[in-house]
PDB file of C-alpha atoms in Angstrom:
ATOM      1  CA  UNK A1339     -42.709 303.809  16.167  1.00 50.00           C
ATOM      2  CA  UNK A1340     -42.794 301.013  18.656  1.00 52.00           C
ATOM      3  CA  UNK A1341     -45.770 299.134  19.574  1.00 54.00           C
ATOM      4  CA  UNK A1342     -46.778 299.307  22.831  1.00 51.00           C
ATOM      5  CA  UNK A1343     -46.013 295.654  24.497  1.00 51.00           C
ATOM      6  CA  UNK A1344     -49.030 293.719  25.463  1.00 50.00           C
ATOM      7  CA  UNK A1345     -49.311 292.599  29.168  1.00 49.00           C
ATOM      8  CA  UNK A1346     -50.083 288.767  29.473  1.00 50.00           C
ATOM      9  CA  UNK A1347     -50.171 289.087  33.256  1.00 48.00           C
ATOM     10  CA  UNK A1348     -53.588 288.536  34.597  1.00 50.00           C
ATOM     11  CA  UNK A1349     -54.964 290.299  37.663  1.00 50.00           C
ATOM     12  CA  UNK A1350     -54.966 288.328  40.784  1.00 50.00           C
ATOM     13  CA  UNK A1351     -56.062 288.929  44.565  1.00 48.00           C
ATOM     14  CA  UNK A1352     -52.593 289.892  45.049  1.00 49.00           C
ATOM     15  CA  UNK A1353     -52.293 292.198  42.293  1.00 48.00           C
ATOM     16  CA  UNK A1354     -51.209 292.377  38.447  1.00 49.00           C
ATOM     17  CA  UNK A1355     -48.176 290.637  37.417  1.00 49.00           C
ATOM     18  CA  UNK A1356     -48.878 287.001  38.294  1.00 50.00           C
ATOM     19  CA  UNK A1357     -48.670 285.032  35.430  1.00 53.00           C
ATOM     20  CA  UNK A1358     -50.891 281.611  35.084  1.00 55.00           C
ATOM     21  CA  UNK A1359     -48.000 279.447  35.783  1.00 58.00           C
ATOM     22  CA  UNK A1360     -47.458 280.786  39.082  1.00 63.00           C
ATOM     23  CA  UNK A1361     -50.997 281.407  40.444  1.00 75.00           C
ATOM     24  CA  UNK A1362     -52.264 280.255  43.600  1.00 86.00           C
ATOM     25  CA  UNK A1363     -54.803 277.397  43.112  1.00 86.00           C
ATOM     26  CA  UNK A1364     -58.397 278.068  43.610  1.00 92.00           C
ATOM     27  CA  UNK A1365     -60.132 276.846  46.664  1.00 92.00           C
ATOM     28  CA  UNK A1366     -62.202 274.291  44.526  1.00 93.00           C
ATOM     29  CA  UNK A1367     -58.367 273.188  43.081  1.00 94.00           C
ATOM     30  CA  UNK A1368     -57.412 272.689  46.756  1.00 94.00           C
ATOM     31  CA  UNK A1369     -60.584 270.974  47.496  1.00 95.00           C
ATOM     32  CA  UNK A1370     -60.298 268.770  44.720  1.00 95.00           C
ATOM     33  CA  UNK A1371     -56.913 268.042  45.052  1.00 95.00           C
ATOM     34  CA  UNK A1372     -57.554 267.448  49.259  1.00 96.00           C
ATOM     35  CA  UNK A1373     -60.361 265.215  47.996  1.00 96.00           C
ATOM     36  CA  UNK A1374     -57.904 263.004  45.759  1.00 96.00           C
ATOM     37  CA  UNK A1375     -55.409 262.566  48.263  1.00 96.00           C
ATOM     38  CA  UNK A1376     -57.977 261.567  51.068  1.00 97.00           C
ATOM     39  CA  UNK A1377     -59.488 259.003  48.443  1.00 97.00           C
ATOM     40  CA  UNK A1378     -55.813 257.688  47.493  1.00 97.00           C
ATOM     41  CA  UNK A1379     -55.018 257.439  51.480  1.00 97.00           C
ATOM     42  CA  UNK A1380     -58.200 255.767  51.938  1.00 97.00           C
ATOM     43  CA  UNK A1381     -57.311 253.173  49.212  1.00 97.00           C
ATOM     44  CA  UNK A1382     -54.034 252.553  50.661  1.00 97.00           C
ATOM     45  CA  UNK A1383     -55.550 251.997  54.213  1.00 97.00           C
ATOM     46  CA  UNK A1384     -58.191 249.521  52.602  1.00 97.00           C
ATOM     47  CA  UNK A1385     -55.499 247.633  50.840  1.00 97.00           C
ATOM     48  CA  UNK A1386     -53.101 247.541  53.784  1.00 97.00           C
ATOM     49  CA  UNK A1387     -55.914 246.091  55.726  1.00 97.00           C
ATOM     50  CA  UNK A1388     -56.711 243.392  53.286  1.00 96.00           C
ATOM     51  CA  UNK A1389     -53.215 242.490  52.988  1.00 96.00           C
ATOM     52  CA  UNK A1390     -52.900 242.265  57.035  1.00 96.00           C
ATOM     53  CA  UNK A1391     -56.408 240.158  57.102  1.00 96.00           C
ATOM     54  CA  UNK A1392     -54.644 238.240  54.294  1.00 96.00           C
ATOM     55  CA  UNK A1393     -51.584 237.460  56.222  1.00 96.00           C
ATOM     56  CA  UNK A1394     -53.446 236.645  59.430  1.00 96.00           C
ATOM     57  CA  UNK A1395     -55.447 234.050  57.433  1.00 96.00           C
ATOM     58  CA  UNK A1396     -52.534 232.354  55.633  1.00 96.00           C
ATOM     59  CA  UNK A1397     -50.946 232.190  59.338  1.00 95.00           C
ATOM     60  CA  UNK A1398     -54.071 230.666  60.843  1.00 95.00           C
ATOM     61  CA  UNK A1399     -54.271 228.041  57.713  1.00 94.00           C
ATOM     62  CA  UNK A1400     -50.359 227.503  58.139  1.00 93.00           C
ATOM     63  CA  UNK A1401     -50.935 226.411  62.041  1.00 93.00           C
ATOM     64  CA  UNK A1402     -53.811 224.570  61.179  1.00 90.00           C
ATOM     65  CA  UNK A1403     -51.825 222.377  58.474  1.00 89.00           C
ATOM     66  CA  UNK A1404     -49.006 222.088  60.918  1.00 88.00           C
ATOM     67  CA  UNK A1405     -51.094 220.801  63.633  1.00 85.00           C
ATOM     68  CA  UNK A1406     -52.730 218.335  61.359  1.00 86.00           C
ATOM     69  CA  UNK A1407     -49.793 217.048  59.341  1.00 85.00           C
ATOM     70  CA  UNK A1408     -46.747 217.669  61.838  1.00 84.00           C
ATOM     71  CA  UNK A1409     -46.415 214.214  62.536  1.00 88.00           C
ATOM     72  CA  UNK A1410     -46.028 213.173  58.920  1.00 90.00           C
ATOM     73  CA  UNK A1411     -42.369 212.461  59.142  1.00 88.00           C
ATOM     74  CA  UNK A1412     -42.963 210.706  62.398  1.00 90.00           C
ATOM     75  CA  UNK A1413     -45.679 208.264  60.887  1.00 91.00           C
ATOM     76  CA  UNK A1414     -43.326 207.764  57.533  1.00 92.00           C
ATOM     77  CA  UNK A1415     -40.576 206.595  60.259  1.00 92.00           C
ATOM     78  CA  UNK A1416     -43.068 204.332  61.756  1.00 93.00           C
ATOM     79  CA  UNK A1417     -44.291 202.453  58.821  1.00 94.00           C
ATOM     80  CA  UNK A1418     -41.225 199.975  57.997  1.00 93.00           C
ATOM     81  CA  UNK A1419     -42.069 198.852  61.711  1.00 94.00           C
ATOM     82  CA  UNK A1420     -45.599 198.077  60.999  1.00 94.00           C
ATOM     83  CA  UNK A1421     -44.390 196.365  57.798  1.00 93.00           C
ATOM     84  CA  UNK A1422     -42.438 194.289  59.399  1.00 90.00           C
ATOM     85  CA  UNK A1423     -44.811 193.307  62.227  1.00 91.00           C
ATOM     86  CA  UNK A1424     -47.419 192.272  59.388  1.00 91.00           C
ATOM     87  CA  UNK A1425     -44.619 190.308  57.722  1.00 89.00           C
ATOM     88  CA  UNK A1426     -43.814 188.380  60.648  1.00 87.00           C
ATOM     89  CA  UNK A1427     -47.651 187.792  61.217  1.00 87.00           C
ATOM     90  CA  UNK A1428     -48.021 186.514  57.809  1.00 89.00           C
ATOM     91  CA  UNK A1429     -45.228 183.897  58.179  1.00 87.00           C
ATOM     92  CA  UNK A1430     -46.653 180.562  57.404  1.00 88.00           C
ATOM     93  CA  UNK A1431     -44.538 178.471  59.931  1.00 88.00           C
ATOM     94  CA  UNK A1432     -42.823 180.746  62.003  1.00 86.00           C
ATOM     95  CA  UNK A1433     -40.112 179.280  64.260  1.00 90.00           C
ATOM     96  CA  UNK A1434     -38.964 180.636  67.877  1.00 91.00           C
ATOM     97  CA  UNK A1435     -35.753 181.544  66.241  1.00 92.00           C
ATOM     98  CA  UNK A1436     -37.417 183.530  63.338  1.00 89.00           C
ATOM     99  CA  UNK A1437     -39.815 184.966  65.235  1.00 89.00           C
ATOM    100  CA  UNK A1438     -37.029 186.291  67.877  1.00 91.00           C
ATOM    101  CA  UNK A1439     -34.900 187.422  64.952  1.00 90.00           C
ATOM    102  CA  UNK A1440     -38.006 189.406  63.701  1.00 89.00           C
ATOM    103  CA  UNK A1441     -38.705 191.227  66.577  1.00 92.00           C
ATOM    104  CA  UNK A1442     -35.089 191.968  67.214  1.00 94.00           C
ATOM    105  CA  UNK A1443     -35.063 193.789  63.792  1.00 93.00           C
ATOM    106  CA  UNK A1444     -38.462 195.573  64.585  1.00 94.00           C
ATOM    107  CA  UNK A1445     -37.351 196.767  67.981  1.00 95.00           C
ATOM    108  CA  UNK A1446     -34.068 198.301  66.119  1.00 94.00           C
ATOM    109  CA  UNK A1447     -36.348 199.697  63.257  1.00 95.00           C
ATOM    110  CA  UNK A1448     -38.705 201.247  66.228  1.00 94.00           C
ATOM    111  CA  UNK A1449     -35.518 202.432  68.039  1.00 93.00           C
ATOM    112  CA  UNK A1450     -34.042 203.796  64.807  1.00 93.00           C
ATOM    113  CA  UNK A1451     -37.535 205.830  63.783  1.00 93.00           C
ATOM    114  CA  UNK A1452     -37.731 207.094  67.412  1.00 93.00           C
ATOM    115  CA  UNK A1453     -34.276 208.561  67.489  1.00 91.00           C
ATOM    116  CA  UNK A1454     -34.830 209.816  63.978  1.00 92.00           C
ATOM    117  CA  UNK A1455     -37.729 212.145  65.430  1.00 91.00           C
ATOM    118  CA  UNK A1456     -35.249 213.268  68.453  1.00 92.00           C
ATOM    119  CA  UNK A1457     -37.266 210.896  70.939  1.00 93.00           C
ATOM    120  CA  UNK A1458     -34.549 209.273  73.054  1.00 92.00           C
ATOM    121  CA  UNK A1459     -34.822 206.927  76.086  1.00 93.00           C
ATOM    122  CA  UNK A1460     -33.820 208.132  79.718  1.00 92.00           C
ATOM    123  CA  UNK A1461     -32.145 205.043  81.296  1.00 92.00           C
ATOM    124  CA  UNK A1462     -30.693 206.506  84.429  1.00 95.00           C
ATOM    125  CA  UNK A1463     -29.484 203.061  86.036  1.00 94.00           C
ATOM    126  CA  UNK A1464     -26.562 204.287  88.647  1.00 94.00           C
ATOM    127  CA  UNK A1465     -26.999 208.228  88.013  1.00 95.00           C
ATOM    128  CA  UNK A1466     -28.112 210.668  90.614  1.00 96.00           C
ATOM    129  CA  UNK A1467     -32.021 210.800  91.065  1.00 96.00           C
ATOM    130  CA  UNK A1468     -33.276 213.762  89.120  1.00 95.00           C
ATOM    131  CA  UNK A1469     -37.028 214.874  89.988  1.00 95.00           C
ATOM    132  CA  UNK A1470     -37.472 216.554  86.526  1.00 94.00           C
ATOM    133  CA  UNK A1471     -36.871 213.572  84.539  1.00 95.00           C
ATOM    134  CA  UNK A1472     -37.249 210.660  87.245  1.00 96.00           C
ATOM    135  CA  UNK A1473     -40.197 209.610  89.044  1.00 96.00           C
ATOM    136  CA  UNK A1474     -39.129 207.471  92.469  1.00 96.00           C
ATOM    137  CA  UNK A1475     -41.478 204.456  93.154  1.00 96.00           C
ATOM    138  CA  UNK A1476     -39.624 203.499  96.475  1.00 95.00           C
ATOM    139  CA  UNK A1477     -36.536 203.441  98.128  1.00 95.00           C
ATOM    140  CA  UNK A1478     -34.292 200.771  98.929  1.00 94.00           C
ATOM    141  CA  UNK A1479     -31.006 200.297 101.265  1.00 93.00           C
ATOM    142  CA  UNK A1480     -27.879 200.160  99.113  1.00 91.00           C
ATOM    143  CA  UNK A1481     -24.107 200.589  99.688  1.00 92.00           C
ATOM    144  CA  UNK A1482     -24.626 203.365  96.789  1.00 92.00           C
ATOM    145  CA  UNK A1483     -24.925 206.993  97.994  1.00 93.00           C
ATOM    146  CA  UNK A1484     -28.327 208.258  98.923  1.00 94.00           C
ATOM    147  CA  UNK A1485     -30.200 209.656  95.757  1.00 94.00           C
ATOM    148  CA  UNK A1486     -28.512 207.333  93.192  1.00 95.00           C
ATOM    149  CA  UNK A1487     -31.006 205.332  90.959  1.00 96.00           C
ATOM    150  CA  UNK A1488     -30.638 201.565  91.756  1.00 96.00           C
ATOM    151  CA  UNK A1489     -33.120 199.915  89.258  1.00 96.00           C
ATOM    152  CA  UNK A1490     -34.975 201.472  86.176  1.00 97.00           C
ATOM    153  CA  UNK A1491     -38.402 199.793  86.569  1.00 97.00           C
ATOM    154  CA  UNK A1492     -39.738 201.553  83.629  1.00 96.00           C
ATOM    155  CA  UNK A1493     -37.800 203.916  80.803  1.00 95.00           C
ATOM    156  CA  UNK A1494     -38.490 207.422  80.422  1.00 96.00           C
ATOM    157  CA  UNK A1495     -38.481 209.313  77.162  1.00 95.00           C
ATOM    158  CA  UNK A1496     -37.535 212.878  76.317  1.00 95.00           C
ATOM    159  CA  UNK A1497     -38.559 214.640  73.124  1.00 94.00           C
ATOM    160  CA  UNK A1498     -35.763 217.061  72.632  1.00 91.00           C
ATOM    161  CA  UNK A1499     -35.395 219.065  76.003  1.00 90.00           C
ATOM    162  CA  UNK A1500     -38.767 217.937  77.104  1.00 95.00           C
ATOM    163  CA  UNK A1501     -39.733 214.986  79.336  1.00 96.00           C
ATOM    164  CA  UNK A1502     -42.729 213.421  78.100  1.00 96.00           C
ATOM    165  CA  UNK A1503     -42.432 210.234  80.517  1.00 96.00           C
ATOM    166  CA  UNK A1504     -40.178 210.172  83.297  1.00 97.00           C
ATOM    167  CA  UNK A1505     -38.389 207.269  84.153  1.00 97.00           C
ATOM    168  CA  UNK A1506     -39.897 204.853  86.818  1.00 97.00           C
ATOM    169  CA  UNK A1507     -36.843 204.340  89.320  1.00 97.00           C
ATOM    170  CA  UNK A1508     -35.883 202.437  92.712  1.00 97.00           C
ATOM    171  CA  UNK A1509     -33.557 205.182  94.494  1.00 97.00           C
ATOM    172  CA  UNK A1510     -30.902 204.204  97.174  1.00 95.00           C
ATOM    173  CA  UNK A1511     -31.907 205.127 100.494  1.00 92.00           C
ATOM    174  CA  UNK A1512     -29.888 207.021 103.157  1.00 85.00           C
ATOM    175  CA  UNK A1513     -28.614 204.106 105.688  1.00 79.00           C
ATOM    176  CA  UNK A1514     -31.018 203.809 108.656  1.00 71.00           C
ATOM    177  CA  UNK A1515     -27.961 204.220 111.347  1.00 65.00           C
ATOM    178  CA  UNK A1516     -27.077 207.356 110.149  1.00 55.00           C
ATOM    179  CA  UNK A1517     -27.929 210.233 112.592  1.00 50.00           C
ATOM    180  CA  UNK A1518     -29.563 213.182 111.096  1.00 54.00           C
ATOM    181  CA  UNK A1519     -26.950 216.192 110.859  1.00 53.00           C
ATOM    182  CA  UNK A1520     -27.248 218.741 113.407  1.00 49.00           C
ATOM    183  CA  UNK A1521     -28.621 221.997 112.432  1.00 50.00           C
ATOM    184  CA  UNK A1522     -26.040 224.740 111.955  1.00 52.00           C
ATOM    185  CA  UNK A1523     -26.430 227.695 113.724  1.00 52.00           C
TER     186      UNK A1523
END
């Protein structure tokens, strides 16, 4: 005789034959899963917001440090100039020659420090007047073409590509006897 086969399947809403492994989750299970997913997403959002705030705060601190210590390299390159000036002042009996030599050395040190930090002189003697880099303080008659820089009264300076002080110049004027050009129709 054969034993009747026991059915291990449990009845479900869809009918008989579903096994516990393939059963649809109950509403309570689905709700619990959804709540767990919401909690996980809230945690991820909170962590992302905190990370963004930390990155913003670090960026603000970096900018503040850059403003505060941005000229550190420039200041370090000027220290030898100050040392030379102090040594000249401390000399017990300087002569005119030794003072002149000390001033020349100090001027070279200063020029080297400025060039090291991309601060270069604008000395446009004989060049065409450029209103972006020069400041004309007067015009003078000359045999040079009009608009040519005749004299540099004060050197200008450029930091990288930006003029930080225009050169003060005297510019060649157009000859007084030159007739104004006739307008073209």
